[in-house]
Every structure is written in C-alpha cells, then in structure tokens.
Coordinates of C-alpha atoms in Angstrom, one line a residue:
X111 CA -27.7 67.5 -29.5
X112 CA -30.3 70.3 -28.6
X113 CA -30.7 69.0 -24.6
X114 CA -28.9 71.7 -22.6
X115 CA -26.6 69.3 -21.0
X116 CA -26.0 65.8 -22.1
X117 CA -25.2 62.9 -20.1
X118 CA -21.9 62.2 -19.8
X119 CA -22.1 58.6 -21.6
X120 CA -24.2 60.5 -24.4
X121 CA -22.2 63.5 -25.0
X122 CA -19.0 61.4 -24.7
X123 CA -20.4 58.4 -26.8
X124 CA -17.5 57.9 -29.1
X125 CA -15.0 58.6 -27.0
X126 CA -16.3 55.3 -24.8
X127 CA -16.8 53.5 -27.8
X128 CA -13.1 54.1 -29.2
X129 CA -11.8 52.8 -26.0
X130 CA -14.1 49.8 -26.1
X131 CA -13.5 48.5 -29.0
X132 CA -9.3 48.1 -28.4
X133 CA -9.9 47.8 -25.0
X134 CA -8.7 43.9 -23.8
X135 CA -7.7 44.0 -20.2
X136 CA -10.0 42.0 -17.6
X137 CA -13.1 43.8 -16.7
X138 CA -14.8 43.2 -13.2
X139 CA -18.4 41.6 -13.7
X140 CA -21.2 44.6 -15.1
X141 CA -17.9 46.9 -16.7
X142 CA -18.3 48.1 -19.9
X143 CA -14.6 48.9 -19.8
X144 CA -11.8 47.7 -17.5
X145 CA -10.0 49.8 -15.0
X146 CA -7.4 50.9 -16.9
X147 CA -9.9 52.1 -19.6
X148 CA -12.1 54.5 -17.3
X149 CA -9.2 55.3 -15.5
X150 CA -7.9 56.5 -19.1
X151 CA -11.4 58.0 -20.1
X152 CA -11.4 60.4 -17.2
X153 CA -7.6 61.7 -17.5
X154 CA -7.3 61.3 -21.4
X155 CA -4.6 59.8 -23.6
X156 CA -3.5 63.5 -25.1
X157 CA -5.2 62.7 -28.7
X158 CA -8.3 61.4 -28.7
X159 CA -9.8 61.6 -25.1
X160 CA -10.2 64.7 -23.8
X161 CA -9.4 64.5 -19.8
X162 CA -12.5 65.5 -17.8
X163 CA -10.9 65.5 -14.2
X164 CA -7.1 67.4 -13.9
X165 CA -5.5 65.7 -11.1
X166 CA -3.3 63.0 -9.4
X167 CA -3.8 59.9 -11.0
X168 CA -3.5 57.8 -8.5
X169 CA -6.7 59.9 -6.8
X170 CA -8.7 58.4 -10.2
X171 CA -7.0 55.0 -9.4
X172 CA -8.0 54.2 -6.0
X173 CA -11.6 55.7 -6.8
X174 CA -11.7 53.4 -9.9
X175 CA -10.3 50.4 -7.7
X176 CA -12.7 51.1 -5.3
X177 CA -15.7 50.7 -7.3
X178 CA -14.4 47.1 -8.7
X179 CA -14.6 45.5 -5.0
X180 CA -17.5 45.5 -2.9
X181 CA -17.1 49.0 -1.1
X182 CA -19.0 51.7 -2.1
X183 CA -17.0 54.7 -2.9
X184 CA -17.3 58.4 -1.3
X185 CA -15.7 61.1 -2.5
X186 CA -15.2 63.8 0.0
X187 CA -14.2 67.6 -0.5
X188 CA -14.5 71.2 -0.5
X189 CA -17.4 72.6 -2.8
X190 CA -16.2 73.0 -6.1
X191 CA -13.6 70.4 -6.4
X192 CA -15.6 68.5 -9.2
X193 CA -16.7 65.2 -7.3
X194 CA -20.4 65.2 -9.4
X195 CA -18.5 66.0 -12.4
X196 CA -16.0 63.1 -11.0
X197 CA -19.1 60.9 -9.8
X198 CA -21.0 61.2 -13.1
X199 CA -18.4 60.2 -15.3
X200 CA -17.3 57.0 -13.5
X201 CA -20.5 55.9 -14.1
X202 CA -20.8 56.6 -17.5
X203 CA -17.4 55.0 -17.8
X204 CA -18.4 51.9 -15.5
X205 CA -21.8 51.3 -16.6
X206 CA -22.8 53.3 -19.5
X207 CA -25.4 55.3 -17.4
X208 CA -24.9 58.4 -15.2
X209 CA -28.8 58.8 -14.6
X210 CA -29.1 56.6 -11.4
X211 CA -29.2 59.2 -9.1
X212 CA -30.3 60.3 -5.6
X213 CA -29.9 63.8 -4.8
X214 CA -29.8 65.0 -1.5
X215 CA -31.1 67.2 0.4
X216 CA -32.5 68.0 3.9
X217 CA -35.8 67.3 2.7
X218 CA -34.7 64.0 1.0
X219 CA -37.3 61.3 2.4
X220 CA -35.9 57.3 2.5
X221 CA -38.5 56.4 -0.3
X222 CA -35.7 57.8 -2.6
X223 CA -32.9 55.5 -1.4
X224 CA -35.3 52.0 -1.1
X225 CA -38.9 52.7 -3.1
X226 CA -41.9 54.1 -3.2
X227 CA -45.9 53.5 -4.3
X228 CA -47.9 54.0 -6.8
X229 CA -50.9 54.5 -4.0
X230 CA -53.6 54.1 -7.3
X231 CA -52.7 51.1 -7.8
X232 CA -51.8 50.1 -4.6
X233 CA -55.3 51.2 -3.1
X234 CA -57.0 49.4 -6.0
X235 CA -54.9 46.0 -6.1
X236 CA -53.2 46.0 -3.0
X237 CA -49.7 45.7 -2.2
X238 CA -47.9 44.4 -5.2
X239 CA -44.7 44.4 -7.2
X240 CA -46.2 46.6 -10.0
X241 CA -47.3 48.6 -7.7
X242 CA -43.8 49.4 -6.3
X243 CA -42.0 52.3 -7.6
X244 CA -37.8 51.6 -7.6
X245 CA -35.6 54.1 -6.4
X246 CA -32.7 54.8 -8.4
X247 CA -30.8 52.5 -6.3
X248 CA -33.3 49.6 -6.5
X249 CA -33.1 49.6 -10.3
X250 CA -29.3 49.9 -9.9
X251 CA -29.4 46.8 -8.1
X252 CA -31.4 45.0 -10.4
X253 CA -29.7 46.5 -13.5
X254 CA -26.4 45.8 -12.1
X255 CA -25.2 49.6 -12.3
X256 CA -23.6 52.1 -10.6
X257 CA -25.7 54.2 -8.3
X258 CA -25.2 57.7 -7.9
X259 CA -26.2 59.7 -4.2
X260 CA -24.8 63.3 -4.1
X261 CA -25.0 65.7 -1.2
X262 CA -24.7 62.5 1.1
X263 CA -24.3 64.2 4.3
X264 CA -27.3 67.0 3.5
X265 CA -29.3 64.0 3.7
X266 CA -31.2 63.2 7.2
X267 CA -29.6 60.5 9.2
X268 CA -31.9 57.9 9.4
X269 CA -32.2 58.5 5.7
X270 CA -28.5 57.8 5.0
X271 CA -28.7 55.2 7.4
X272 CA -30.9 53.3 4.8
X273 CA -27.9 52.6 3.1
X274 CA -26.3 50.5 5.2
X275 CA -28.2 47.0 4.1
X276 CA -27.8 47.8 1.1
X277 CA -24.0 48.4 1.0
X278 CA -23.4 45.3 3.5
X279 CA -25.6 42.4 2.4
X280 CA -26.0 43.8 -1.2
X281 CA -29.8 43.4 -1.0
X282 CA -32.5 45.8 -0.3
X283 CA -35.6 44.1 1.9
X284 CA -39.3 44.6 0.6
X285 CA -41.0 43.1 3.9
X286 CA -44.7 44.5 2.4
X287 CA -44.0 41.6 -0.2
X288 CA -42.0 38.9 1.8
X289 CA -38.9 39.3 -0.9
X290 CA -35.9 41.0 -1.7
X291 CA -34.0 42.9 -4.4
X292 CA -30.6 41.5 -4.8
X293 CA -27.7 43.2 -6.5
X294 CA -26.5 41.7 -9.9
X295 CA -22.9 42.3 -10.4
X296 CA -21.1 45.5 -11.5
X297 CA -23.7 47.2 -8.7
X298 CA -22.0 49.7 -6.6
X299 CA -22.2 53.1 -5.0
X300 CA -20.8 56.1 -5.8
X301 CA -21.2 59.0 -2.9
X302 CA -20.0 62.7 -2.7
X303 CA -20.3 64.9 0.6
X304 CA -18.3 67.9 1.7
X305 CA -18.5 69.5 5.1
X306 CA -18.0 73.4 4.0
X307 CA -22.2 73.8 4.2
X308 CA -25.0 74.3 6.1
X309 CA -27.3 71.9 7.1
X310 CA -24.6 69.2 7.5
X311 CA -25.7 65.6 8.8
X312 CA -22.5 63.7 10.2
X313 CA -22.2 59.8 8.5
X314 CA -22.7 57.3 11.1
X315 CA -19.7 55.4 11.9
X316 CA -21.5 52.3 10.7
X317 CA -22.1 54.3 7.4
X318 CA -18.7 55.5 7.2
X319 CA -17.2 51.8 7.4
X320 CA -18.5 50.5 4.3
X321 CA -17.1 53.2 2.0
X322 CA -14.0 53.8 1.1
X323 CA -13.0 57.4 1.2
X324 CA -11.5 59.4 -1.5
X325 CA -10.7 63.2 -0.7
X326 CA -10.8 65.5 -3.7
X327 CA -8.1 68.4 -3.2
X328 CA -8.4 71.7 -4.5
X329 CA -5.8 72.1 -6.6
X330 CA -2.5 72.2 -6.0
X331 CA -0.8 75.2 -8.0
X332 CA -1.8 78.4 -9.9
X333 CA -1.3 77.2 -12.9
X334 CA -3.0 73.7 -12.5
X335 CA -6.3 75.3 -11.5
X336 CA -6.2 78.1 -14.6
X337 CA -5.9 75.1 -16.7
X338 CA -8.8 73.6 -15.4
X339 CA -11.2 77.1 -15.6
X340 CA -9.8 77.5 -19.1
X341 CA -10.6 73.9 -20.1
X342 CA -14.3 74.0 -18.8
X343 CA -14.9 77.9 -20.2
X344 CA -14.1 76.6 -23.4
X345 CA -16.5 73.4 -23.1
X346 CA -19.4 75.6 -21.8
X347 CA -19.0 78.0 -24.6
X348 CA -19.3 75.9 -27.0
X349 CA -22.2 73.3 -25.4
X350 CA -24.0 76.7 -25.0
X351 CA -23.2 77.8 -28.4
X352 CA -21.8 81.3 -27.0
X353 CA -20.5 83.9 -29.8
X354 CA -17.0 83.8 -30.1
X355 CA -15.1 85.8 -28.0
X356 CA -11.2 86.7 -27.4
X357 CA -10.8 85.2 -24.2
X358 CA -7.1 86.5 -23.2
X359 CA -5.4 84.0 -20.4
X360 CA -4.5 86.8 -18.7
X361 CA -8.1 87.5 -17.6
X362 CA -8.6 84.1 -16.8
X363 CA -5.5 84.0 -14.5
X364 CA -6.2 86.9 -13.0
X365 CA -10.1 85.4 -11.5
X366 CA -8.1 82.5 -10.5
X367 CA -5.5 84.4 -8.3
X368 CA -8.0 86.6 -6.7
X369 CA -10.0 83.2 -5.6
X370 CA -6.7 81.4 -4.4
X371 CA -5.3 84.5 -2.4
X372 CA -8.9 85.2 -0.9
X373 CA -9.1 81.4 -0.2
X374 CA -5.9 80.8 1.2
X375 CA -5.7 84.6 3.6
X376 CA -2.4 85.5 2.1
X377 CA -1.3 86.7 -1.4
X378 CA 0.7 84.7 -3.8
X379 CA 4.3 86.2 -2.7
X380 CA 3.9 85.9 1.0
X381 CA 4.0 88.8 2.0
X382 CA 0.2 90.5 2.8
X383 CA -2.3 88.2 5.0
X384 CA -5.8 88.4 4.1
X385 CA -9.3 88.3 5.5
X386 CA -11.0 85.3 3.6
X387 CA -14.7 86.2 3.1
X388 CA -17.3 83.4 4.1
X389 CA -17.6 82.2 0.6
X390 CA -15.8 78.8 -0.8
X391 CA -14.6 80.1 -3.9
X392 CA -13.8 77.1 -5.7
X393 CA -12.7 76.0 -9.1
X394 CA -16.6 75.8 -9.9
X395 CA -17.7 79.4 -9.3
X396 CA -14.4 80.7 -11.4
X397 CA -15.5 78.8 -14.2
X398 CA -19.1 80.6 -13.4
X399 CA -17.6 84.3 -13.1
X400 CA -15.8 83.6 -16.8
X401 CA -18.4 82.0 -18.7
X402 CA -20.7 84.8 -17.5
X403 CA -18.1 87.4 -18.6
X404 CA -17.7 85.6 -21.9
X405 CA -21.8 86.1 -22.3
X406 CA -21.6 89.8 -21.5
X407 CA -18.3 90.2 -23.5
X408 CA -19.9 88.5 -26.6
X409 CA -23.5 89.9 -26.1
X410 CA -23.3 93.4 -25.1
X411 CA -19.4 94.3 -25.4
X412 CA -16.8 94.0 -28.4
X413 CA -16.1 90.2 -28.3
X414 CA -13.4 90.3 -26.2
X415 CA -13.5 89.4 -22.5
X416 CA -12.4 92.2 -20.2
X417 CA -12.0 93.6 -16.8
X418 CA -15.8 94.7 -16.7
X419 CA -16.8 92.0 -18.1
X420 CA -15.9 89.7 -15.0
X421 CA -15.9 92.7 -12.5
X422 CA -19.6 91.8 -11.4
X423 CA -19.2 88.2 -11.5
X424 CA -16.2 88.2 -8.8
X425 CA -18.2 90.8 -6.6
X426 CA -20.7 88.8 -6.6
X427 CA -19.2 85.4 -5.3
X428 CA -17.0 87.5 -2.9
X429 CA -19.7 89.1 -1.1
X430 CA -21.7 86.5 0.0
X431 CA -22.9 88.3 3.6
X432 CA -23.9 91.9 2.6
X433 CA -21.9 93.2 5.5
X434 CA -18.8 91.1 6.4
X435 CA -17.9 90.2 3.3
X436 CA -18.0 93.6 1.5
X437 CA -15.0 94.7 4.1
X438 CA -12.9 91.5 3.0
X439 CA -13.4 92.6 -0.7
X440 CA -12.8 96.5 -0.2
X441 CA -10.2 95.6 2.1
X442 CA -8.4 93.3 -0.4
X443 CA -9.3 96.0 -3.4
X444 CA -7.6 98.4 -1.9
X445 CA -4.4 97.2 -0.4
X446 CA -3.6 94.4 -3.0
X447 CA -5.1 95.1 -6.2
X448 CA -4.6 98.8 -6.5
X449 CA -1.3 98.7 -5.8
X450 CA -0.4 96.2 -8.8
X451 CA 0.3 98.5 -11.4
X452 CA -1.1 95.8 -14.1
X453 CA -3.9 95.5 -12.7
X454 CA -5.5 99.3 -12.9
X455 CA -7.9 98.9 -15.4
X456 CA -9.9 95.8 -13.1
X457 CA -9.1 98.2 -10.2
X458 CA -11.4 100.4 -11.6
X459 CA -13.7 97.8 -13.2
X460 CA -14.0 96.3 -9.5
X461 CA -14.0 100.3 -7.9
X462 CA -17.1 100.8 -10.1
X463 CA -19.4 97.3 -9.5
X464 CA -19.1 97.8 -5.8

C-alpha cells in the first residue's frame, strides 16, 4: 500500500478473511465475524493473527459483548492507553469499516453527529433528502455499522447530548422532512473519552446511562508495557519503511522505566519518591520517543539506536511547562539516573539535550 496509514480492515484484510472463512459460531445481526472471532482478531491466536491490543482478555470480552446488545460502548482512560487503536479495530472486526467516525473536539458542531446541507441544493430545490448531507452516524445507521465518536467528552454538551435518541430509540429524527432514519441491525456506538485533558465536558447522566463503560488501564507491569512499545516500534518501522536499525531492548526498556517512575512519583525499588511532571506519559508517546530515535539512529547515526538517539525525544515529552517541568526532569536526572552506574552514557546524553 502506498497510503501512510491504512485502515485497520484494509491493512489487516487477510487476517479477517482467515478468520471468516473457519469461523462458525453465531454472529449477532450486521457481524462479519462472531464474538469470539473479533475477540480473537484483537488479542491473536500466536501464529497467524498478530494481537493488536496487549491486555486482559476479559477487558476485550465485555467491550465485544457490549457492542452485540443494544448499549453503546465507551471506553474510558488515561491518554495513551490505546482506546482509538482499540475503537478502530472493533470496527473493522464488527463491521468491516473503521471510517465511520466523529472526532471531537470543542469546536465539534451537532451537524457532525445528526446531518448537515448541501445549502446549493437546498436553496435551489428546497429542503429535500438529496439535499441532506449524513453524518457518519446517519449512514451508520442506515448501513447497519458500527459508528465511531472519539474525544467524546471534548465535545460540547448539548452536542453530546445529541446522542441520546439516537442511542435510546435507535432512530435519528429529520423533522425538516417529516421522517426518520432508523438503525438496521449490527448498528452500534463505539465511544472513547479520558478525563487527563483540558477542555473536558462532563457526560450527562442521561448520556452516561446508555453506555456501558469499559476502563482501559495502563498497563500493569514493566515488562507488559516494553512489550507493547516494542511491538508497535517494530510495526511503525516497517509501515514507514524506516532503514534498518539495531534496536537493543535495553534502550527500549530503559524509555519505558523512566515514563513508569516519572508517572507513578516513586522509582521501581521503592525507595526515592518523585515529582511527576504535568505530562501523561503514556504507552503512546514512548512508542513516539523510539520510533523518532530509530529515524535519527538510521538517518544520521550508525544504525543502531542509542542514548542520544532518544535523549531529545524524552526531554521533550517530560518538559511539557518550560518551567515546572524542567525541575521534575533535572531533579530526577540527577538523583536517580546519575547514580545508576549503567546508565552513564544516557546520563550524559540527557546532561547534554537539556
């Protein structure tokens, strides 16, 4: 493919097809595969699915559950704890398109969630059906798919309130034409929201009701989360075609524990508390700070990912506030990572970037 990122149901095309074709359990109205199918497509069989979400399995099982009754489905969490990634693919999986989406932000307007105008045609015929320009979640509806609306609670609330119908009578109301869109089966709602930024818009408790709520941890151990970065480094570098380049675990392990220690305020043994800059530092922006090493490694260093390479990167999403955050980092350079006698040679690396 030469697009720079493929849909999900276009980059993972045979991988839906392999499990298709064998696949014989029931399948709610609208699936193109039955629970236990995308349940399997988003964790992997070890051999010829590749797992694109590392976590509980049960978290995958009550969010695939979820979309095969009538309640829409919201997954909630920290920034960086993969629910578009999570979102996109149980569509794909569900209805064989990830490209229903609403994307939201404060300057969202409630056209996006019910429909718009074509106003040329609509000053020159009036108001009419082709006239009327579907939202994603119209043509969802009518399509019987699986909508997508990300950044939920960035979304004004009388905006997100335009949800509601839709989610509790399954219709959506055109009263400019006296009818109604009403939702075919397999229709249904998939949400994501986190509270960490600005600009938040609470959800109505009305809202709130008719999803079901699935929280999205960060994950769990050390080791779970470098096998996540490493997983994703690899599949960037390759959809971006990067030069091959020695990527050592050990650097990779060594982004991850700065983020967990700076995220969590204490180090991994216990024993030093830390200042935690105002930054999220999630799963997301250590897969960031690597695959932007990996480029400066393979494009203006010896092909192999070191110290200096990510040095930059990790100052970088540290110091968010120029002033605060800079005395977090130096603070954390100088009493934790200096004194780790491994670790002198990103000491330095870090020493020189800031």
């Amino acid at each position: 493919m030469t697009v720079l990122r493929p849909h999900a149901e276009d980059q993972y095309a045979e991988e839906l097809a392999f499990l298709a074709k064998d696949d014989d359990r029931p399948r709610p109205p609208g699936w193109r595969l039955s629970p236990w199918a995308v349940t399997t497509y988003i964790l992997g069989d070890g051999d010829r699915v590749t797992p694109k979400y590392v976590g509980a399995r049960r978290i995958v099982e009550v969010a695939v559950a979820t979309l095969a009754t009538d309640r829409a489905l919201l997954l909630l969490g920290v920034p960086g704890t993969a629910k578009t990634w999570l979102s996109e693919h149980l569509a794909a999986a569900v209805s064989g398109d990830s490209t229903l989406l609403v994307q939201g932000t404060a300057g969202t307007a409630e056209e996006a969630i019910r429909y718009g105008w074509n106003y040329a045609r609509l000053l020159a015929e009036g108001p009419s059906i082709e006239a009327l320009t579907p939202s994603p979640v119209m043509r969802a509806m009518a399509e019987g798919r699986v909508a997508r609306v990300e950044e939920l609670t960035r979304m004004p609330s009388d905006v997100q309130d335009a949800l509601i119908t839709v989610l509790s009578e399954k219709t959506l109301p055109i009263p400019e034409l006296n009818r109604e869109v009403q939702a075919e089966r397999g229709f249904n709602v998939i949400a994501t929201a986190n509270d960490r930024d600005r600009g938040v818009n609470e959800l109505s408790s009305a809202l709130r009701r008719r999803f079901n709520t699935v929280v999205l941890p960060v994950p769990a151990t050390a080791e779970e989360e470098v096998d996540i970065v490493a997983r994703r480094v690899a599949q960037l570098g390759r959809s971006l075609e990067l030069p091959e380049t020695t990527t050592g675990l050990a650097e990779i392990r060594r982004v991850v524990t700065v983020f967990r220690e700076l995220r969590a305020g204490v180090t991994e043994d216990g024993r030093t508390k830390l200042k935690s800059p105002s930054g999220t530092l999630s799963t997301a922006e250590a897969i960031s700070v690597l695959t932007s090493g990996i480029a400066l490694a393979a494009h203006f260093g010896d092909g192999v990912l070191r110290p200096s390479d990510v040095a930059a990167g990790i100052v970088g999403a540290v110091v968010q506030e120029p002033v605060s955050d800079r005395v977090v980092w130096r603070e954390y350079l100088e009493t934790v990572v200096r004194e780790r006698s491994d670790w002198r040679d990103f000491y330095r690396a870090c020493r020189e970037t800031s």
